[in-house]
Amino acid sequence: MSELFKNLIAGEWVEGASTNANINPSNTGDVVGTYARASKAQAEQAIAAAKAAFPAWSRTTPQERYEILKKASDEILARKEELGRLLSREEGKTLPEGIGEATRAGQIFAFFAGECLRLAGEKLASVRPGVEVDMTREPVGVVGMITPWNFPIAIPAWKIAPALAYGNTVVFKPADLVPGSAWALVDIIHRAGCPKGVLNLVMGRGADVGQTILEHKDVTAITFTGSVSTGRKVAATAVASMPMKKIQLEMGGKNPLVVLDDADLKVAVETAVNGAYFSTGQRCTASSRLIVTAGIHDKFVEAVAERLKGLVIDDALKAGTHIGPVVDQSQLDQDLKYVAIAKDEGGKLFWGGELLNRETPGFYMQPALITETTNSMRISREEVFGPVANVIRVKDYDEALAVANDTEFGLSSGICTTSLKYATHFKRNSEAGMVMVNLPTAGVDYHVPFGGRKGSSYGPREQGAYAREFYTTVKTAYTFAG
């Protein structure tokens, strides 16, 4: 019988109410591991443990927190190949992508180890004689974390690391589909010296564990990354609770990549293919709408299709694989459904979009390139979250910008151009939280803010020093010396 990976509650590894088999999407006959699923009662126990641990942890010195986070970072980086292999095996990213994500998690912990020592306040003169005014940042309390399946170690890292750095305690629920990377990360932090109750892992279903975290009165703040529909439920629950919770939501994207006539064709093709299809297109920052001006449209489409023909779609762990499988059957069904919807609406399946058979049973799909679409079609309005991109032909830059901004989302956007004029104008006028010039819309640095506008994000930014806006609260103190 395989090892059971347990939940961490109040510093102890405990069995759950049931178990979950973690399946490899590259080979559905391969069980990555068996993971405990927590019950509602266990989620409540984890919250109680976090609440009990908060007073002492919130008053630890920056040096104490630094040493724990730095030790965790060192182990993550030392084990990046092992962790990357686990990630690729359970989620379906290629092995280089998996190792890259594990490396990023280690870098995030190193950055926030430093942030423990950099948190600053302010001092201002009062308008009243003899009075001093100090503004300091304090931890918010117990933070509930709900993370998605597509970045199973990086997203937990960029939530857990700042929460701990700024003195909060954590109740963490990873996606039920990919518990392995989350468990490994928590195990590393736990062994790095995190006191009992400071970090709690409760794996399980959203209906049991996630809902308990959302509704519990002792959870002060909720940080969530996932779908728009679930994010709206999170927001509604947080506002309805008493006391109301602080919330941070990262949700969907329908990210545009504009390609202008003056673009370097090779750069534009590589930018589009990387942004739209790598990581199997399973990124909220993926370039799912390719908005191309008429003069370069036909050459661009042909070149993208030719590039796609040369990509290897296979087992994520195989050397030479460019794109791994879709994460599971449900997501594969959704991807195929949207290809069919696009065709029904008048789009042309220019290349790909077919199921593939490989040596092992898995969720393999050719990347789909759909042309002759308009921005009013469902394929242009709704997030697919797979290796599917559609091309929208426009006459010039002004129309391209208008189409790019005509969306409910606003996470990431990009433009391929050799014109400084258009690049500068696009950076200022694109209605997105992150803008790329001659770079894929997917792929960001860990030390700068991450987040979007409109329906993509709500609340303070994630990552970098801007993370303090969510994980701390400001106190203003007045002193009269007499």
Short mmCIF file of C-alpha atoms in Angstrom, two decimals:
data_model
loop_
_atom_site.label_atom_id
_atom_site.label_comp_id
_atom_site.label_asym_id
_atom_site.label_seq_id
_atom_site.Cartn_x
_atom_site.Cartn_y
_atom_site.Cartn_z
CA MET A 1 0.00 0.00 0.00
CA SER A 2 1.36 3.45 -0.94
CA GLU A 3 2.26 6.08 1.66
CA LEU A 4 -0.57 8.32 2.81
CA PHE A 5 0.33 12.01 2.71
CA LYS A 6 -1.45 13.64 5.64
CA ASN A 7 -2.73 17.08 6.55
CA LEU A 8 -0.75 19.36 8.85
CA ILE A 9 -2.85 20.72 11.72
CA ALA A 10 -1.38 22.40 14.81
CA GLY A 11 2.07 21.06 13.96
CA GLU A 12 0.97 17.42 13.64
CA TRP A 13 0.46 15.27 10.54
CA VAL A 14 -3.06 13.84 10.73
CA GLU A 15 -5.17 11.57 8.56
CA GLY A 16 -8.24 12.96 6.88
CA ALA A 17 -11.86 11.93 6.62
CA SER A 18 -11.15 10.32 3.22
CA THR A 19 -8.35 9.95 0.68
CA ASN A 20 -7.61 11.20 -2.82
CA ALA A 21 -5.59 9.46 -5.54
CA ASN A 22 -3.33 11.94 -7.35
CA ILE A 23 -3.31 10.88 -11.03
CA ASN A 24 -0.62 11.62 -13.61
CA PRO A 25 -2.29 13.27 -16.67
CA SER A 26 0.53 12.00 -18.90
CA ASN A 27 -0.22 8.44 -17.82
CA THR A 28 -3.56 7.89 -16.13
CA GLY A 29 -2.39 4.48 -14.91
CA ASP A 30 0.25 6.16 -12.75
CA VAL A 31 -0.85 7.20 -9.25
CA VAL A 32 1.48 9.92 -7.99
CA GLY A 33 0.37 9.38 -4.39
CA THR A 34 -2.53 9.06 -1.99
CA TYR A 35 -3.42 12.24 -0.13
CA ALA A 36 -5.68 12.83 2.86
CA ARG A 37 -8.83 14.88 2.46
CA ALA A 38 -9.73 16.92 5.53
CA SER A 39 -13.21 17.14 6.96
CA LYS A 40 -15.07 20.32 7.91
CA ALA A 41 -14.22 19.61 11.56
CA GLN A 42 -10.52 19.31 10.73
CA ALA A 43 -10.62 22.59 8.82
CA GLU A 44 -12.10 24.18 11.95
CA GLN A 45 -9.31 22.65 14.04
CA ALA A 46 -6.73 24.14 11.68
CA ILE A 47 -8.32 27.59 11.99
CA ALA A 48 -8.33 27.29 15.78
CA ALA A 49 -4.65 26.32 15.71
CA ALA A 50 -3.79 29.29 13.52
CA LYS A 51 -5.70 31.64 15.80
CA ALA A 52 -3.93 30.29 18.88
CA ALA A 53 -0.51 30.61 17.23
CA PHE A 54 -1.02 34.16 15.97
CA PRO A 55 -0.21 36.22 19.11
CA ALA A 56 3.24 34.70 19.58
CA TRP A 57 4.11 34.44 15.89
CA SER A 58 3.05 38.02 15.14
CA ARG A 59 5.52 39.24 17.76
CA THR A 60 8.54 37.23 16.62
CA THR A 61 11.55 39.21 15.49
CA PRO A 62 12.21 39.80 11.81
CA GLN A 63 15.37 37.72 12.21
CA GLU A 64 13.42 34.68 13.42
CA ARG A 65 11.06 34.83 10.46
CA TYR A 66 13.94 35.49 8.07
CA GLU A 67 15.80 32.37 9.15
CA ILE A 68 12.77 30.10 8.64
CA LEU A 69 11.95 31.48 5.20
CA LYS A 70 15.60 31.45 4.10
CA LYS A 71 16.01 27.85 5.23
CA ALA A 72 12.88 26.90 3.29
CA SER A 73 14.21 28.71 0.22
CA ASP A 74 17.54 26.91 0.43
CA GLU A 75 15.88 23.48 0.53
CA ILE A 76 13.47 24.26 -2.31
CA LEU A 77 16.34 25.36 -4.53
CA ALA A 78 18.50 22.40 -3.55
CA ARG A 79 15.64 20.04 -4.48
CA LYS A 80 14.33 21.93 -7.53
CA GLU A 81 14.81 19.00 -9.95
CA GLU A 82 13.00 16.59 -7.62
CA LEU A 83 10.19 19.05 -6.91
CA GLY A 84 9.94 19.96 -10.59
CA ARG A 85 9.57 16.30 -11.53
CA LEU A 86 6.81 15.84 -8.96
CA LEU A 87 5.05 18.95 -10.28
CA SER A 88 5.28 17.83 -13.92
CA ARG A 89 4.09 14.36 -13.01
CA GLU A 90 0.96 15.56 -11.23
CA GLU A 91 0.04 18.65 -13.30
CA GLY A 92 1.35 17.93 -16.80
CA LYS A 93 3.82 20.78 -17.37
CA THR A 94 6.95 19.74 -19.20
CA LEU A 95 9.88 18.87 -16.96
CA PRO A 96 11.83 22.08 -17.75
CA GLU A 97 8.71 24.10 -16.93
CA GLY A 98 8.20 22.14 -13.71
CA ILE A 99 11.79 22.69 -12.60
CA GLY A 100 11.49 26.36 -13.53
CA GLU A 101 8.38 26.72 -11.39
CA ALA A 102 10.04 25.01 -8.41
CA THR A 103 13.01 27.34 -8.83
CA ARG A 104 10.67 30.31 -8.80
CA ALA A 105 9.11 29.09 -5.54
CA GLY A 106 12.56 29.03 -3.96
CA GLN A 107 13.33 32.51 -5.24
CA ILE A 108 10.04 33.80 -3.83
CA PHE A 109 10.90 32.50 -0.37
CA ALA A 110 14.36 34.08 -0.60
CA PHE A 111 12.81 37.43 -1.55
CA PHE A 112 10.33 37.39 1.32
CA ALA A 113 12.99 36.29 3.76
CA GLY A 114 14.58 39.62 2.94
CA GLU A 115 11.23 41.38 3.26
CA CYS A 116 11.10 40.29 6.91
CA LEU A 117 13.98 42.71 7.46
CA ARG A 118 12.76 45.48 5.14
CA LEU A 119 9.27 46.20 6.47
CA ALA A 120 9.25 49.91 7.26
CA GLY A 121 6.90 52.44 8.78
CA GLU A 122 6.64 56.21 8.61
CA LYS A 123 6.94 59.12 10.99
CA LEU A 124 5.27 62.46 10.31
CA ALA A 125 5.02 65.69 12.20
CA SER A 126 1.58 66.31 13.63
CA VAL A 127 -0.34 69.48 12.90
CA ARG A 128 -0.53 69.88 16.69
CA PRO A 129 2.45 71.07 18.75
CA GLY A 130 4.22 68.43 20.85
CA VAL A 131 2.51 65.47 19.14
CA GLU A 132 4.32 62.73 17.22
CA VAL A 133 2.62 60.51 14.62
CA ASP A 134 3.89 57.02 13.79
CA MET A 135 2.49 54.77 11.05
CA THR A 136 3.37 51.11 11.30
CA ARG A 137 2.32 47.91 9.55
CA GLU A 138 1.03 44.94 11.51
CA PRO A 139 -0.06 41.45 10.41
CA VAL A 140 -3.77 41.02 9.67
CA GLY A 141 -4.25 37.70 11.52
CA VAL A 142 -5.33 34.28 10.25
CA VAL A 143 -5.11 34.13 6.45
CA GLY A 144 -7.09 31.52 4.54
CA MET A 145 -5.53 30.49 1.23
CA ILE A 146 -7.22 28.71 -1.67
CA THR A 147 -4.97 27.96 -4.64
CA PRO A 148 -5.51 26.54 -8.16
CA TRP A 149 -4.10 23.50 -9.93
CA ASN A 150 -2.16 25.17 -12.75
CA PHE A 151 0.79 26.49 -10.71
CA PRO A 152 0.80 24.04 -7.80
CA ILE A 153 3.99 25.25 -6.11
CA ALA A 154 4.57 28.83 -7.31
CA ILE A 155 1.16 30.23 -6.37
CA PRO A 156 1.17 28.65 -2.89
CA ALA A 157 4.70 30.03 -2.47
CA TRP A 158 3.76 33.58 -3.40
CA LYS A 159 0.89 33.49 -0.91
CA ILE A 160 2.48 31.62 2.01
CA ALA A 161 5.85 33.39 1.95
CA PRO A 162 4.55 36.97 2.41
CA ALA A 163 1.92 35.87 4.89
CA LEU A 164 4.58 34.37 7.14
CA ALA A 165 7.11 37.13 6.48
CA TYR A 166 4.72 39.77 7.76
CA GLY A 167 3.72 37.77 10.86
CA ASN A 168 0.40 36.15 9.87
CA THR A 169 -0.67 32.57 10.44
CA VAL A 170 -2.01 30.42 7.61
CA VAL A 171 -4.71 27.89 6.80
CA PHE A 172 -3.92 26.59 3.33
CA LYS A 173 -6.18 24.59 1.00
CA PRO A 174 -4.53 23.58 -2.29
CA ALA A 175 -6.43 22.40 -5.35
CA ASP A 176 -7.78 18.89 -4.81
CA LEU A 177 -6.51 17.91 -8.26
CA VAL A 178 -2.80 18.48 -7.51
CA PRO A 179 -2.02 18.10 -3.79
CA GLY A 180 1.51 16.73 -4.19
CA SER A 181 3.53 19.91 -4.76
CA ALA A 182 1.59 21.74 -2.04
CA TRP A 183 2.27 18.94 0.46
CA ALA A 184 5.99 18.96 -0.38
CA LEU A 185 6.18 22.74 0.04
CA VAL A 186 4.42 22.68 3.42
CA ASP A 187 6.64 19.84 4.61
CA ILE A 188 9.74 21.92 3.78
CA ILE A 189 8.44 25.01 5.60
CA HIS A 190 7.36 22.93 8.59
CA ARG A 191 10.80 21.34 8.92
CA ALA A 192 12.46 24.74 8.48
CA GLY A 193 11.24 25.53 12.00
CA CYS A 194 7.78 26.98 11.57
CA PRO A 195 6.11 26.80 15.03
CA LYS A 196 3.06 24.60 15.41
CA GLY A 197 -0.18 26.18 14.27
CA VAL A 198 1.53 28.90 12.23
CA LEU A 199 1.13 26.99 8.95
CA ASN A 200 -1.72 24.51 8.54
CA LEU A 201 -2.40 22.36 5.47
CA VAL A 202 -5.95 21.10 4.92
CA MET A 203 -6.27 19.27 1.63
CA GLY A 204 -9.72 18.37 0.39
CA ARG A 205 -12.80 19.42 -1.48
CA GLY A 206 -13.89 23.00 -1.77
CA ALA A 207 -17.37 22.22 -0.47
CA ASP A 208 -15.93 20.86 2.78
CA VAL A 209 -12.65 22.63 3.43
CA GLY A 210 -12.83 25.74 1.26
CA GLN A 211 -16.29 26.75 2.38
CA THR A 212 -15.35 26.32 6.03
CA ILE A 213 -12.38 28.63 5.59
CA LEU A 214 -14.51 31.21 3.79
CA GLU A 215 -17.26 31.28 6.40
CA HIS A 216 -15.30 30.98 9.65
CA LYS A 217 -15.36 34.07 11.87
CA ASP A 218 -11.73 33.60 12.99
CA VAL A 219 -10.31 33.84 9.47
CA THR A 220 -9.36 37.48 8.99
CA ALA A 221 -8.37 37.49 5.33
CA ILE A 222 -8.86 35.30 2.25
CA THR A 223 -6.50 35.10 -0.71
CA PHE A 224 -7.90 33.15 -3.65
CA THR A 225 -6.72 32.27 -7.14
CA GLY A 226 -9.12 30.43 -9.43
CA SER A 227 -12.12 30.83 -11.70
CA VAL A 228 -14.26 33.95 -11.99
CA SER A 229 -17.41 32.13 -10.86
CA THR A 230 -15.76 30.79 -7.71
CA GLY A 231 -14.06 34.13 -7.06
CA ARG A 232 -17.42 35.89 -7.03
CA LYS A 233 -18.71 33.38 -4.50
CA VAL A 234 -15.62 33.97 -2.37
CA ALA A 235 -16.23 37.72 -2.45
CA ALA A 236 -19.92 37.38 -1.60
CA THR A 237 -19.20 35.07 1.33
CA ALA A 238 -16.40 37.29 2.66
CA VAL A 239 -18.59 40.40 2.58
CA ALA A 240 -21.53 38.58 4.19
CA SER A 241 -19.44 37.21 7.08
CA MET A 242 -19.13 39.00 10.39
CA PRO A 243 -16.65 40.47 10.81
CA MET A 244 -16.12 41.07 7.10
CA LYS A 245 -12.92 39.57 5.73
CA LYS A 246 -10.18 41.22 3.76
CA ILE A 247 -10.08 39.61 0.31
CA GLN A 248 -7.64 39.25 -2.54
CA LEU A 249 -8.91 37.60 -5.73
CA GLU A 250 -6.97 36.57 -8.84
CA MET A 251 -9.32 35.14 -11.44
CA GLY A 252 -9.53 34.79 -15.20
CA GLY A 253 -8.07 36.39 -18.27
CA LYS A 254 -8.79 36.71 -21.98
CA ASN A 255 -5.47 38.25 -22.76
CA PRO A 256 -4.82 40.00 -26.08
CA LEU A 257 -1.59 39.91 -28.04
CA VAL A 258 -1.56 42.61 -30.69
CA VAL A 259 0.65 42.00 -33.74
CA LEU A 260 1.22 45.05 -35.95
CA ASP A 261 2.33 45.14 -39.57
CA ASP A 262 5.76 46.45 -38.56
CA ALA A 263 6.44 43.58 -36.12
CA ASP A 264 9.43 41.31 -36.53
CA LEU A 265 7.61 38.19 -37.77
CA LYS A 266 9.92 35.73 -36.05
CA VAL A 267 9.62 37.55 -32.72
CA ALA A 268 5.84 37.78 -33.08
CA VAL A 269 5.45 34.07 -33.82
CA GLU A 270 7.63 32.97 -30.92
CA THR A 271 5.86 35.42 -28.61
CA ALA A 272 2.43 34.17 -29.64
CA VAL A 273 3.23 30.45 -29.53
CA ASN A 274 4.94 30.69 -26.15
CA GLY A 275 2.21 32.83 -24.63
CA ALA A 276 -0.74 30.93 -26.06
CA TYR A 277 0.33 27.30 -25.96
CA PHE A 278 3.21 26.56 -23.60
CA SER A 279 2.21 25.10 -20.23
CA THR A 280 -0.60 23.63 -22.39
CA GLY A 281 -2.21 27.07 -22.41
CA GLN A 282 -3.24 26.49 -18.80
CA ARG A 283 -2.24 29.94 -17.56
CA CYS A 284 -4.49 32.84 -16.62
CA THR A 285 -1.98 35.04 -18.45
CA ALA A 286 -2.09 33.02 -21.71
CA SER A 287 -2.38 34.92 -25.02
CA SER A 288 -5.77 33.55 -25.97
CA ARG A 289 -6.71 36.38 -28.38
CA LEU A 290 -4.24 37.11 -31.19
CA ILE A 291 -5.21 40.49 -32.67
CA VAL A 292 -3.39 40.94 -35.96
CA THR A 293 -3.38 43.82 -38.43
CA ALA A 294 -4.29 43.05 -42.04
CA GLY A 295 -0.88 43.59 -43.63
CA ILE A 296 0.85 40.85 -41.64
CA HIS A 297 -2.17 38.64 -40.87
CA ASP A 298 -1.78 35.92 -43.48
CA LYS A 299 2.00 35.60 -43.08
CA PHE A 300 1.62 35.48 -39.30
CA VAL A 301 -1.09 32.80 -39.34
CA GLU A 302 0.89 30.58 -41.73
CA ALA A 303 4.06 31.01 -39.67
CA VAL A 304 2.29 30.19 -36.38
CA ALA A 305 0.75 27.06 -37.90
CA GLU A 306 4.15 25.98 -39.22
CA ARG A 307 5.67 26.53 -35.77
CA LEU A 308 2.90 24.49 -34.13
CA LYS A 309 3.52 21.60 -36.53
CA GLY A 310 7.07 21.33 -35.18
CA LEU A 311 6.05 21.09 -31.50
CA VAL A 312 6.19 17.75 -29.71
CA ILE A 313 3.10 16.98 -27.63
CA ASP A 314 3.84 14.05 -25.32
CA ASP A 315 4.50 12.84 -21.78
CA ALA A 316 5.56 15.81 -19.67
CA LEU A 317 8.58 13.93 -18.32
CA LYS A 318 9.95 12.88 -21.70
CA ALA A 319 13.02 14.69 -22.99
CA GLY A 320 12.14 16.81 -26.02
CA THR A 321 8.47 17.34 -25.13
CA HIS A 322 7.36 20.91 -25.81
CA ILE A 323 3.77 20.64 -24.57
CA GLY A 324 2.41 18.15 -22.08
CA PRO A 325 -1.14 16.90 -21.58
CA VAL A 326 -4.20 18.81 -20.46
CA VAL A 327 -4.58 18.42 -16.69
CA ASP A 328 -7.63 16.10 -16.62
CA GLN A 329 -10.65 14.85 -18.59
CA SER A 330 -12.92 17.67 -17.45
CA GLN A 331 -10.53 20.34 -18.72
CA LEU A 332 -9.94 18.43 -21.95
CA ASP A 333 -13.70 18.28 -22.54
CA GLN A 334 -13.92 22.04 -21.99
CA ASP A 335 -11.11 22.73 -24.47
CA LEU A 336 -12.76 20.60 -27.17
CA LYS A 337 -16.13 22.18 -26.47
CA TYR A 338 -14.80 25.67 -27.14
CA VAL A 339 -13.15 24.57 -30.39
CA ALA A 340 -16.56 23.26 -31.50
CA ILE A 341 -18.29 26.47 -30.37
CA ALA A 342 -15.83 28.57 -32.35
CA LYS A 343 -16.44 26.53 -35.50
CA ASP A 344 -20.20 26.76 -35.04
CA GLU A 345 -19.94 30.55 -34.76
CA GLY A 346 -18.08 30.80 -38.07
CA GLY A 347 -14.46 30.46 -37.01
CA LYS A 348 -12.07 28.35 -39.08
CA LEU A 349 -10.00 25.66 -37.38
CA PHE A 350 -6.81 26.54 -39.23
CA TRP A 351 -4.67 23.94 -37.50
CA GLY A 352 -4.83 21.38 -34.70
CA GLY A 353 -7.59 20.93 -32.16
CA GLU A 354 -7.58 17.13 -32.37
CA LEU A 355 -7.18 14.46 -29.71
CA LEU A 356 -3.84 12.65 -29.77
CA ASN A 357 -2.83 9.12 -28.79
CA ARG A 358 0.52 8.57 -27.18
CA GLU A 359 2.46 5.63 -25.72
CA THR A 360 0.67 6.02 -22.39
CA PRO A 361 -3.00 6.92 -21.84
CA GLY A 362 -3.33 10.63 -21.10
CA PHE A 363 -5.17 13.83 -21.93
CA TYR A 364 -3.34 14.80 -25.10
CA MET A 365 -4.56 17.49 -27.49
CA GLN A 366 -3.07 19.25 -30.50
CA PRO A 367 -2.81 23.00 -29.98
CA ALA A 368 -5.71 24.67 -31.80
CA LEU A 369 -5.33 27.78 -33.96
CA ILE A 370 -8.69 29.29 -34.95
CA THR A 371 -8.94 32.05 -37.56
CA GLU A 372 -11.71 34.19 -39.06
CA THR A 373 -13.05 35.10 -35.63
CA THR A 374 -14.50 38.33 -34.32
CA ASN A 375 -14.30 39.81 -30.87
CA SER A 376 -18.02 39.21 -30.29
CA MET A 377 -17.75 35.43 -30.53
CA ARG A 378 -17.73 33.32 -27.36
CA ILE A 379 -14.23 32.09 -28.20
CA SER A 380 -13.10 35.72 -27.85
CA ARG A 381 -15.12 36.51 -24.72
CA GLU A 382 -14.82 33.44 -22.46
CA GLU A 383 -11.73 31.89 -20.91
CA VAL A 384 -10.94 28.44 -22.33
CA PHE A 385 -7.84 27.65 -20.22
CA GLY A 386 -6.24 25.29 -22.69
CA PRO A 387 -4.05 25.15 -25.81
CA VAL A 388 -6.55 27.14 -27.86
CA ALA A 389 -6.03 30.58 -29.41
CA ASN A 390 -8.09 32.54 -31.90
CA VAL A 391 -6.98 35.15 -34.41
CA ILE A 392 -8.89 38.42 -34.93
CA ARG A 393 -8.05 40.42 -38.06
CA VAL A 394 -8.08 44.23 -37.67
CA LYS A 395 -7.23 47.06 -40.04
CA ASP A 396 -4.80 49.13 -37.95
CA TYR A 397 -3.38 49.93 -34.53
CA ASP A 398 -6.37 51.97 -33.38
CA GLU A 399 -8.76 49.10 -34.06
CA ALA A 400 -6.33 46.64 -32.47
CA LEU A 401 -6.22 48.65 -29.25
CA ALA A 402 -10.00 49.00 -29.15
CA VAL A 403 -10.48 45.24 -29.64
CA ALA A 404 -7.79 44.43 -27.07
CA ASN A 405 -9.58 46.54 -24.46
CA ASP A 406 -13.05 45.26 -25.36
CA THR A 407 -13.19 42.52 -22.74
CA GLU A 408 -14.47 41.94 -19.22
CA PHE A 409 -10.96 40.92 -18.22
CA GLY A 410 -7.79 42.92 -17.71
CA LEU A 411 -4.97 40.73 -16.44
CA SER A 412 -2.23 40.81 -19.08
CA SER A 413 -1.79 42.18 -22.59
CA GLY A 414 0.96 42.35 -25.17
CA ILE A 415 2.02 43.99 -28.38
CA CYS A 416 4.56 43.00 -31.03
CA THR A 417 5.89 46.05 -32.86
CA THR A 418 9.16 47.75 -33.79
CA SER A 419 7.54 51.17 -33.34
CA LEU A 420 8.47 53.06 -30.20
CA LYS A 421 5.42 55.24 -30.78
CA TYR A 422 2.95 52.34 -30.75
CA ALA A 423 4.73 50.49 -27.96
CA THR A 424 4.64 53.57 -25.73
CA HIS A 425 1.01 54.33 -26.52
CA PHE A 426 -0.05 50.72 -25.90
CA LYS A 427 1.69 50.53 -22.52
CA ARG A 428 -0.21 53.63 -21.38
CA ASN A 429 -3.60 52.82 -22.91
CA SER A 430 -3.93 49.04 -22.55
CA GLU A 431 -6.53 48.29 -19.88
CA ALA A 432 -4.56 45.52 -18.18
CA GLY A 433 -2.61 45.18 -14.98
CA MET A 434 0.48 43.88 -16.80
CA VAL A 435 1.63 44.90 -20.30
CA MET A 436 4.31 43.20 -22.41
CA VAL A 437 6.13 44.58 -25.45
CA ASN A 438 7.64 41.92 -27.74
CA LEU A 439 7.28 39.41 -24.91
CA PRO A 440 4.69 36.69 -24.18
CA THR A 441 1.75 37.79 -22.03
CA ALA A 442 2.58 34.81 -19.79
CA GLY A 443 5.84 34.98 -17.85
CA VAL A 444 6.44 37.47 -15.05
CA ASP A 445 9.14 38.28 -12.49
CA TYR A 446 8.67 37.30 -8.86
CA HIS A 447 9.90 40.57 -7.28
CA VAL A 448 7.37 42.93 -8.88
CA PRO A 449 3.58 43.19 -8.49
CA PHE A 450 1.26 40.69 -10.19
CA GLY A 451 -2.41 41.39 -10.82
CA GLY A 452 -5.01 42.78 -13.16
CA ARG A 453 -8.01 45.00 -13.61
CA LYS A 454 -11.71 44.64 -14.39
CA GLY A 455 -12.97 41.08 -13.82
CA SER A 456 -9.50 39.56 -13.54
CA SER A 457 -8.50 40.74 -10.08
CA TYR A 458 -9.88 42.31 -6.95
CA GLY A 459 -7.96 43.67 -4.00
CA PRO A 460 -4.26 44.45 -3.52
CA ARG A 461 -1.58 43.09 -5.83
CA GLU A 462 0.37 39.90 -5.22
CA GLN A 463 4.16 39.41 -5.21
CA GLY A 464 7.04 41.77 -4.58
CA ALA A 465 6.96 44.43 -1.90
CA TYR A 466 3.38 45.27 -2.93
CA ALA A 467 2.25 42.07 -1.17
CA ARG A 468 2.41 43.98 2.11
CA GLU A 469 -0.75 45.87 1.11
CA PHE A 470 -2.78 42.70 1.60
CA TYR A 471 -0.88 40.90 4.36
CA THR A 472 -0.55 43.87 6.68
CA THR A 473 -2.81 46.53 8.14
CA VAL A 474 -1.73 50.09 8.91
CA LYS A 475 -1.78 51.47 12.45
CA THR A 476 -1.51 55.22 13.11
CA ALA A 477 -0.29 56.07 16.62
CA TYR A 478 -0.19 59.53 18.24
CA THR A 479 2.08 60.42 21.15
CA PHE A 480 2.05 63.58 23.30
CA ALA A 481 5.24 63.73 25.32
CA GLY A 482 3.85 66.34 27.71
#
